[in-house]
CSV table of C-alpha atoms and ligand atoms in Angstrom, one decimal:
chain,number,residue,atom,x,y,z
A,1,MET,CA,0.0,0.0,0.0
A,2,ASN,CA,1.3,3.4,-1.0
A,3,ILE,CA,0.7,5.7,2.0
A,4,SER,CA,0.0,9.3,1.0
A,5,GLU,CA,1.8,12.4,2.2
A,6,ASN,CA,-0.3,12.9,5.3
A,7,ASN,CA,0.8,9.4,6.4
A,8,ASN,CA,-2.6,8.1,7.1
A,9,PRO,CA,-3.2,4.7,5.4
A,10,PHE,CA,-7.0,5.4,5.4
A,11,SER,CA,-6.3,8.1,2.8
A,12,GLU,CA,-6.0,5.4,0.2
A,13,TYR,CA,-9.7,5.1,-0.3
A,14,TRP,CA,-12.6,7.2,-1.9
A,15,TYR,CA,-14.9,9.0,0.6
A,16,ILE,CA,-18.1,10.8,-0.1
A,17,ALA,CA,-17.6,14.5,0.3
A,18,CYS,CA,-21.2,15.6,-0.4
A,19,GLU,CA,-24.2,14.8,-2.5
A,20,SER,CA,-24.2,15.9,-6.1
A,21,LYS,CA,-27.0,18.3,-5.5
A,22,ASP,CA,-25.0,20.2,-2.9
A,23,LEU,CA,-22.1,21.0,-5.3
A,24,LYS,CA,-22.6,24.1,-7.4
A,25,THR,CA,-20.7,26.0,-10.2
A,26,THR,CA,-21.4,29.3,-8.3
A,27,LYS,CA,-20.3,28.7,-4.8
A,28,PRO,CA,-17.4,26.9,-3.1
A,29,LEU,CA,-18.2,24.2,-0.5
A,30,ALA,CA,-16.1,23.4,2.5
A,31,ARG,CA,-15.7,19.8,3.7
A,32,THR,CA,-13.2,17.9,5.9
A,33,ILE,CA,-12.0,14.4,5.3
A,34,LEU,CA,-9.5,12.7,7.6
A,35,ASN,CA,-8.8,16.1,9.2
A,36,GLU,CA,-7.8,17.5,5.7
A,37,THR,CA,-9.9,20.7,5.0
A,38,LEU,CA,-11.1,20.8,1.4
A,39,VAL,CA,-12.7,23.3,-0.9
A,40,LEU,CA,-15.0,21.9,-3.6
A,41,PHE,CA,-16.7,23.4,-6.6
A,42,ARG,CA,-17.9,22.5,-10.1
A,43,ASP,CA,-16.4,24.0,-13.3
A,44,SER,CA,-18.7,25.3,-16.0
A,45,LYS,CA,-18.8,21.8,-17.6
A,46,GLY,CA,-20.1,20.4,-14.3
A,47,LYS,CA,-16.8,18.6,-13.4
A,48,PRO,CA,-16.2,18.4,-9.6
A,49,ILE,CA,-13.0,20.0,-8.4
A,50,ALA,CA,-11.4,19.5,-4.9
A,51,MET,CA,-8.3,21.1,-3.4
A,52,GLN,CA,-6.9,21.8,0.0
A,53,ASP,CA,-8.8,24.7,1.6
A,54,ARG,CA,-5.7,26.9,1.9
A,55,CYS,CA,-4.7,29.8,-0.3
A,56,PRO,CA,-1.0,29.5,-1.2
A,57,HIS,CA,-0.5,33.2,-0.5
A,58,ARG,CA,-1.3,33.8,3.2
A,59,ASN,CA,-3.3,30.6,3.8
A,60,PHE,CA,-6.7,32.0,4.0
A,61,LYS,CA,-9.7,29.7,3.4
A,62,LEU,CA,-10.5,29.5,-0.3
A,63,SER,CA,-14.0,28.2,0.6
A,64,LYS,CA,-14.7,31.7,1.9
A,65,GLY,CA,-14.0,33.1,-1.5
A,66,ARG,CA,-16.0,32.8,-4.8
A,67,VAL,CA,-16.0,30.8,-8.0
A,68,GLU,CA,-15.0,32.9,-11.0
A,69,ASP,CA,-14.4,31.6,-14.6
A,70,ASP,CA,-13.8,28.0,-13.4
A,71,CYS,CA,-11.3,29.3,-10.8
A,72,LEU,CA,-11.4,30.2,-7.1
A,73,ARG,CA,-10.9,33.8,-6.1
A,74,CYS,CA,-9.4,34.1,-2.6
A,75,PRO,CA,-11.2,36.9,-0.7
A,76,TYR,CA,-8.1,38.1,1.3
A,77,HIS,CA,-5.8,39.6,-1.5
A,78,GLY,CA,-7.7,38.3,-4.5
A,79,TRP,CA,-5.3,35.6,-5.8
A,80,LYS,CA,-7.1,33.4,-8.4
A,81,ILE,CA,-6.5,29.7,-8.4
A,82,ASN,CA,-7.5,27.6,-11.4
A,83,SER,CA,-9.0,24.1,-11.5
A,84,GLN,CA,-5.5,22.6,-11.6
A,85,SER,CA,-4.9,24.5,-8.3
A,86,VAL,CA,-2.3,26.8,-9.9
A,87,VAL,CA,-2.4,30.6,-9.2
A,88,ILE,CA,-3.1,32.4,-12.4
A,89,ASP,CA,-3.8,35.9,-11.2
A,90,VAL,CA,-2.2,38.0,-8.4
A,91,PRO,CA,-3.9,41.4,-8.5
A,92,ALA,CA,-1.1,43.1,-6.5
A,93,GLU,CA,1.3,42.3,-9.4
A,94,GLY,CA,-0.6,44.4,-11.9
A,95,PRO,CA,-1.3,43.6,-15.5
A,96,HIS,CA,2.1,42.0,-16.5
A,97,GLN,CA,2.3,39.0,-14.2
A,98,ARG,CA,3.6,35.5,-15.1
A,99,THR,CA,2.0,32.3,-13.9
A,100,VAL,CA,4.5,30.6,-11.6
A,101,LYS,CA,3.9,26.9,-11.3
A,102,ALA,CA,5.3,26.8,-7.8
A,103,ARG,CA,2.4,29.1,-6.6
A,104,SER,CA,-0.2,26.4,-6.2
A,105,THR,CA,-2.2,24.5,-3.7
A,106,LYS,CA,-2.8,20.8,-3.3
A,107,LYS,CA,-5.4,19.3,-5.7
A,108,TYR,CA,-7.3,16.1,-5.0
A,109,GLU,CA,-9.1,13.6,-7.3
A,110,CYS,CA,-12.9,13.6,-7.5
A,111,LEU,CA,-15.5,11.2,-8.8
A,112,GLU,CA,-19.2,11.6,-9.3
A,113,ILE,CA,-21.1,8.3,-8.9
A,114,ASP,CA,-24.7,7.5,-7.8
A,115,ASP,CA,-25.3,11.3,-7.2
A,116,PHE,CA,-22.4,11.5,-4.7
A,117,ILE,CA,-19.2,13.4,-5.0
A,118,TYR,CA,-16.3,11.2,-3.9
A,119,VAL,CA,-12.8,12.6,-3.0
A,120,SER,CA,-9.6,10.6,-2.5
A,121,LEU,CA,-6.6,12.0,-0.6
A,122,ALA,CA,-4.4,9.2,-2.0
A,123,SER,CA,-1.0,10.1,-3.4
A,124,ASP,CA,-1.4,7.6,-6.2
A,125,ILE,CA,-5.0,7.4,-7.4
A,126,THR,CA,-4.3,4.5,-9.8
A,127,LYS,CA,-3.9,2.3,-6.7
A,128,VAL,CA,-7.2,3.2,-5.2
A,129,GLN,CA,-10.0,0.7,-5.7
A,130,THR,CA,-13.3,2.0,-7.2
A,131,PRO,CA,-15.9,3.1,-4.6
A,132,PHE,CA,-18.6,0.8,-3.3
A,133,ARG,CA,-21.8,1.2,-5.4
A,134,MET,CA,-25.0,1.8,-3.4
A,135,PRO,CA,-27.0,-1.4,-4.1
A,136,LYS,CA,-29.9,-1.1,-6.6
A,137,TYR,CA,-29.7,2.7,-6.7
A,138,LYS,CA,-32.0,4.0,-9.5
A,139,GLU,CA,-32.6,0.4,-10.8
A,140,PRO,CA,-36.1,-0.2,-12.2
A,141,GLY,CA,-38.6,-1.2,-9.5
A,142,TYR,CA,-36.5,0.3,-6.6
A,143,LYS,CA,-36.8,3.5,-4.7
A,144,THR,CA,-34.2,5.2,-2.6
A,145,VAL,CA,-34.6,7.5,0.4
A,146,ARG,CA,-31.2,9.2,1.1
A,147,LEU,CA,-30.3,10.4,4.5
A,148,PHE,CA,-27.4,12.4,5.8
A,149,ASN,CA,-26.4,12.4,9.5
A,150,VAL,CA,-23.5,13.7,11.6
A,151,PHE,CA,-22.2,11.4,14.4
A,152,LYS,CA,-19.8,12.6,17.1
A,153,ASN,CA,-18.0,9.3,17.0
A,154,ASN,CA,-15.4,7.5,14.8
A,155,VAL,CA,-16.0,5.4,11.7
A,156,LEU,CA,-15.3,2.1,13.5
A,157,ASN,CA,-17.9,2.6,16.2
A,158,CYS,CA,-20.5,3.9,13.7
A,159,ALA,CA,-19.9,1.0,11.3
A,160,GLU,CA,-20.1,-1.5,14.1
A,161,ASN,CA,-23.4,-0.1,15.3
A,162,TYR,CA,-25.0,-0.4,11.9
A,163,VAL,CA,-24.4,-4.2,11.8
A,164,ASP,CA,-25.0,-4.8,15.5
A,165,VAL,CA,-28.2,-6.7,16.0
A,166,PRO,CA,-28.3,-7.1,19.8
A,167,HIS,CA,-28.6,-3.3,20.4
A,168,THR,CA,-31.7,-3.1,18.3
A,169,VAL,CA,-34.0,-4.6,20.9
A,170,PHE,CA,-32.8,-2.0,23.5
A,171,VAL,CA,-32.1,1.2,21.5
A,172,HIS,CA,-34.9,0.7,18.9
A,173,ASP,CA,-37.3,-1.3,21.1
A,174,LYS,CA,-40.7,-1.6,19.3
A,175,ILE,CA,-39.7,0.7,16.3
A,176,PHE,CA,-37.4,-1.7,14.7
A,177,ARG,CA,-37.5,-4.9,16.7
A,178,VAL,CA,-39.2,-6.3,19.7
A,179,SER,CA,-37.3,-8.1,22.5
A,180,ARG,CA,-38.6,-11.7,22.7
A,181,GLN,CA,-35.5,-13.6,24.1
A,182,GLU,CA,-35.4,-15.6,20.9
A,183,LYS,CA,-32.3,-17.4,19.7
A,184,VAL,CA,-30.7,-16.1,16.5
A,185,GLU,CA,-28.1,-18.1,14.6
A,186,ALA,CA,-25.6,-16.6,12.2
A,187,THR,CA,-22.5,-17.3,10.3
A,188,VAL,CA,-19.8,-14.7,10.0
A,189,GLU,CA,-17.1,-14.7,7.4
A,190,ARG,CA,-14.1,-12.5,6.9
A,191,VAL,CA,-13.2,-12.6,3.2
A,192,ASN,CA,-11.3,-10.3,0.9
A,193,GLY,CA,-11.3,-7.3,3.3
A,194,SER,CA,-15.0,-7.6,4.0
A,195,VAL,CA,-17.0,-9.1,6.9
A,196,ILE,CA,-20.3,-10.8,5.9
A,197,ILE,CA,-22.9,-12.0,8.3
A,198,ASP,CA,-25.6,-14.4,7.3
A,199,TYR,CA,-28.5,-14.7,9.7
A,200,GLN,CA,-30.3,-18.0,9.8
A,201,LYS,CA,-33.8,-18.8,10.8
A,202,GLU,CA,-34.7,-15.1,11.1
A,203,THR,CA,-38.2,-14.6,12.3
A,204,ASP,CA,-40.6,-11.9,11.6
A,205,ASN,CA,-39.1,-10.0,14.5
A,206,LEU,CA,-39.0,-6.6,12.8
A,207,GLY,CA,-41.4,-4.8,15.1
A,208,TRP,CA,-43.4,-2.1,13.5
A,209,PHE,CA,-42.1,-2.8,10.0
A,210,SER,CA,-43.5,-6.3,9.8
A,211,TRP,CA,-47.0,-5.4,8.7
A,212,PHE,CA,-45.9,-4.3,5.3
A,213,LEU,CA,-42.4,-5.6,5.0
A,214,ASN,CA,-43.4,-9.2,5.6
A,215,PRO,CA,-47.2,-9.5,5.9
A,216,LYS,CA,-47.3,-13.1,4.9
A,217,LYS,CA,-44.5,-14.0,7.3
A,218,THR,CA,-42.3,-15.6,4.6
A,219,PRO,CA,-38.8,-16.6,5.7
A,220,ILE,CA,-36.5,-13.6,5.7
A,221,LYS,CA,-33.1,-13.6,4.2
A,222,HIS,CA,-31.0,-11.2,6.2
A,223,THR,CA,-27.4,-10.6,5.3
A,224,ASP,CA,-25.1,-7.8,6.7
A,225,HIS,CA,-21.8,-6.7,5.1
A,226,PHE,CA,-18.9,-4.5,6.2
A,227,HIS,CA,-16.6,-3.5,3.4
A,228,ALA,CA,-13.3,-2.0,4.2
A,229,PRO,CA,-12.8,0.6,5.4
A,230,ASN,CA,-16.1,2.4,6.0
A,231,ILE,CA,-19.2,0.8,4.4
A,232,THR,CA,-22.0,-1.2,5.9
A,233,SER,CA,-24.7,-2.8,3.8
A,234,VAL,CA,-27.7,-4.5,5.4
A,235,GLU,CA,-30.0,-6.6,3.1
A,236,TYR,CA,-33.4,-8.0,3.9
A,237,ILE,CA,-35.1,-10.1,1.3
A,238,PHE,CA,-38.7,-11.2,2.0
A,239,GLY,CA,-39.8,-13.9,-0.3
A,240,PRO,CA,-39.7,-13.1,-4.0
A,241,LYS,CA,-41.4,-9.7,-3.9
A,242,ARG,CA,-39.9,-7.4,-1.2
A,243,GLU,CA,-36.4,-6.2,-0.7
A,244,PHE,CA,-34.9,-3.6,1.6
A,245,TYR,CA,-31.3,-2.4,1.5
A,246,ILE,CA,-29.8,-0.1,4.2
A,247,SER,CA,-26.4,1.1,2.9
A,248,SER,CA,-24.3,3.4,5.0
A,249,HIS,CA,-21.1,5.1,3.8
A,250,CYS,CA,-19.1,6.7,6.7
A,251,THR,CA,-16.9,9.6,5.8
A,252,PRO,CA,-14.2,10.2,8.5
A,253,VAL,CA,-14.1,13.9,9.3
A,254,SER,CA,-11.9,13.6,12.3
A,255,ASP,CA,-11.2,11.1,15.1
A,256,ASP,CA,-14.5,12.0,16.8
A,257,GLU,CA,-16.8,13.1,13.9
A,258,THR,CA,-18.2,11.0,11.1
A,259,HIS,CA,-20.5,12.1,8.3
A,260,VAL,CA,-22.9,9.2,7.3
A,261,TYR,CA,-24.7,8.9,4.0
A,262,THR,CA,-27.4,6.3,4.3
A,263,ASP,CA,-29.4,5.0,1.4
A,264,LEU,CA,-32.6,3.2,2.3
A,265,THR,CA,-33.4,1.4,-1.0
A,266,PHE,CA,-36.5,-0.7,-1.3
A,267,ASN,CA,-38.6,-2.7,-3.7
A,268,PHE,CA,-42.0,-3.2,-1.9
A,269,GLY,CA,-43.9,-3.9,-5.1
A,270,VAL,CA,-47.3,-2.2,-4.9
A,271,PHE,CA,-46.4,-0.4,-1.7
A,272,ASN,CA,-43.5,1.5,-3.5
A,273,ALA,CA,-45.8,4.4,-4.4
A,274,PHE,CA,-46.5,5.5,-0.8
A,275,ALA,CA,-43.6,3.9,1.2
A,276,ALA,CA,-41.0,6.6,0.8
A,277,PRO,CA,-42.3,9.1,3.4
A,278,ILE,CA,-42.8,6.2,5.9
A,279,VAL,CA,-39.3,4.8,5.3
A,280,ARG,CA,-37.8,8.3,5.6
A,281,TYR,CA,-39.6,9.0,8.9
A,282,GLN,CA,-38.9,5.6,10.5
A,283,GLY,CA,-35.4,5.4,9.2
A,284,GLN,CA,-34.5,8.8,10.6
A,285,ALA,CA,-36.1,8.0,13.9
A,286,VAL,CA,-33.9,4.9,14.2
A,287,ILE,CA,-30.8,6.8,13.2
A,288,ASP,CA,-31.6,9.6,15.7
A,289,GLN,CA,-31.6,6.9,18.5
A,290,ASP,CA,-28.2,5.6,17.3
A,291,ILE,CA,-26.8,9.1,17.2
A,292,GLU,CA,-27.7,9.6,20.8
A,293,VAL,CA,-26.0,6.3,21.8
A,294,LEU,CA,-22.9,6.8,19.7
A,295,ASN,CA,-22.4,10.4,20.8
A,296,THR,CA,-22.6,9.3,24.5
A,297,GLN,CA,-20.2,6.4,23.8
A,298,MET,CA,-17.6,8.8,22.4
A,299,GLU,CA,-18.0,11.1,25.5
A,300,VAL,CA,-17.0,8.1,27.7
A,301,ILE,CA,-14.2,7.0,25.4
A,302,LYS,CA,-12.7,10.5,25.4
A,303,LYS,CA,-12.7,10.4,29.2
A,304,TYR,CA,-11.5,6.9,29.8
A,305,GLY,CA,-10.1,5.6,26.4
A,306,THR,CA,-11.4,2.6,24.5
A,307,HIS,CA,-11.6,-0.6,26.6
A,308,PHE,CA,-14.1,-3.0,25.1
A,309,GLN,CA,-15.1,-6.4,26.5
A,310,ASN,CA,-16.9,-8.8,24.3
A,311,SER,CA,-19.8,-11.2,24.3
A,312,LYS,CA,-20.0,-14.1,21.8
A,313,ALA,CA,-22.2,-12.0,19.5
A,314,ASP,CA,-19.4,-9.5,19.3
A,315,ILE,CA,-17.4,-11.7,16.9
A,316,VAL,CA,-18.7,-9.5,14.1
A,317,HIS,CA,-17.1,-6.4,15.6
A,318,VAL,CA,-13.9,-8.2,16.4
A,319,LEU,CA,-13.6,-9.1,12.7
A,320,ILE,CA,-14.4,-5.6,11.6
A,321,GLU,CA,-11.8,-4.3,13.9
A,322,SER,CA,-9.3,-6.8,12.6
A,323,VAL,CA,-9.9,-5.5,9.0
A,324,ARG,CA,-9.5,-1.8,10.1
A,325,ASP,CA,-6.4,-2.6,12.2
A,326,GLU,CA,-4.8,-4.1,9.2
A,327,ILE,CA,-5.3,-0.9,7.2
A,328,LYS,CA,-4.0,1.1,10.2
A,329,GLU,CA,-0.8,-0.9,10.0
A,330,GLY,CA,-0.4,0.0,6.3
A,331,ARG,CA,-1.3,-3.5,5.1
A,332,ASP,CA,-3.9,-4.7,2.6
A,333,PRO,CA,-6.9,-6.2,4.5
A,334,LYS,CA,-7.7,-8.4,1.5
A,335,ALA,CA,-4.6,-10.4,2.4
A,336,LEU,CA,-6.0,-11.4,5.8
A,337,PRO,CA,-6.7,-15.1,6.1
A,338,TYR,CA,-10.2,-16.3,5.4
A,339,LYS,CA,-12.2,-16.9,8.5
A,340,LYS,CA,-15.6,-18.4,9.1
A,341,GLN,CA,-17.5,-18.9,12.3
A,342,HIS,CA,-20.9,-19.9,13.5
A,343,PHE,CA,-22.4,-18.0,16.4
A,344,GLU,CA,-25.7,-17.5,18.2
A,345,PHE,CA,-27.2,-14.9,20.5
A,346,TRP,CA,-30.6,-13.9,21.9
A,347,ILE,CA,-32.7,-10.9,21.1
B,1,FES,S1,-4.4,34.8,1.5
B,1,FES,FE1,-5.3,34.4,-0.4
B,1,FES,S2,-4.9,36.0,-1.6
B,1,FES,FE2,-3.8,36.4,0.2
B,2,FE2,FE1,-29.2,1.1,15.7
């Protein structure tokens, strides 16, 4: 793995900086990824541009300036920086100035996929794997509700939470699941940098959702995925006619802040037409409960440090941590040995 200049191996991935609709040709947008402050805008052809949010002159924030002729104009002394991040106008030098290559700021690669703007901080973009595609997005028969949320916690704890089943009967009691002290069996696999959990004999224990997600109580196929370094994808398939995908992309802002882009994508057949507002309302209600838990968890961690003890059901989290630890050490998590384990727990 080729570690980029900022020496953080997590830089070697694509992260969502914003939704496509938030990036304009008229106004710069400020974002932070892995503590790196960025300014983004679109050129007149619509191409997304990202660079370090730092004017090369006296280090003012370019995001506080304006977009002008596909360039950024710094509001402090008016230096103009083009889309290649090179300074092309220094008003104080008058009409006969030369463009000096050395006067530039740092530029980053952008991608626009699935109505998201991705940025990578990698030093060698050719080595960065393509971003995870949000499942079924804009496919015929599927609808997507897109949510954005800020968590005051890190990517690891957020991702763990999204594929953590035991908390659902406590934190989301009655909304998402109902506690029945039923045994759940599952198999977890660590394969190719991902952790995949296959739940067996899942019941209709989906609380409030059951009436339209699974009215005939057909067996549910429930599979959760964690894809390194920051994606979780939860899949529910109810018989041949209903599907529900909860995909979350965690963008690390800093050690204690994560921006989470969640796609709730569903195919509920005839219910598609009216399901979106219900899915949005219920989905956000569940996430609001998780935000409260995760924000509180980080308060405790900041005071006492991270000291986790595990139950048997936490094998999922142990494997997710093993994948992220591998990246932290600068190694490729895909090279970790294959692992498969059966486990059971009660909810
Ligand atoms: S700090 Fe940007 S022009 Fe001077
Ligand atoms: Fe939750």
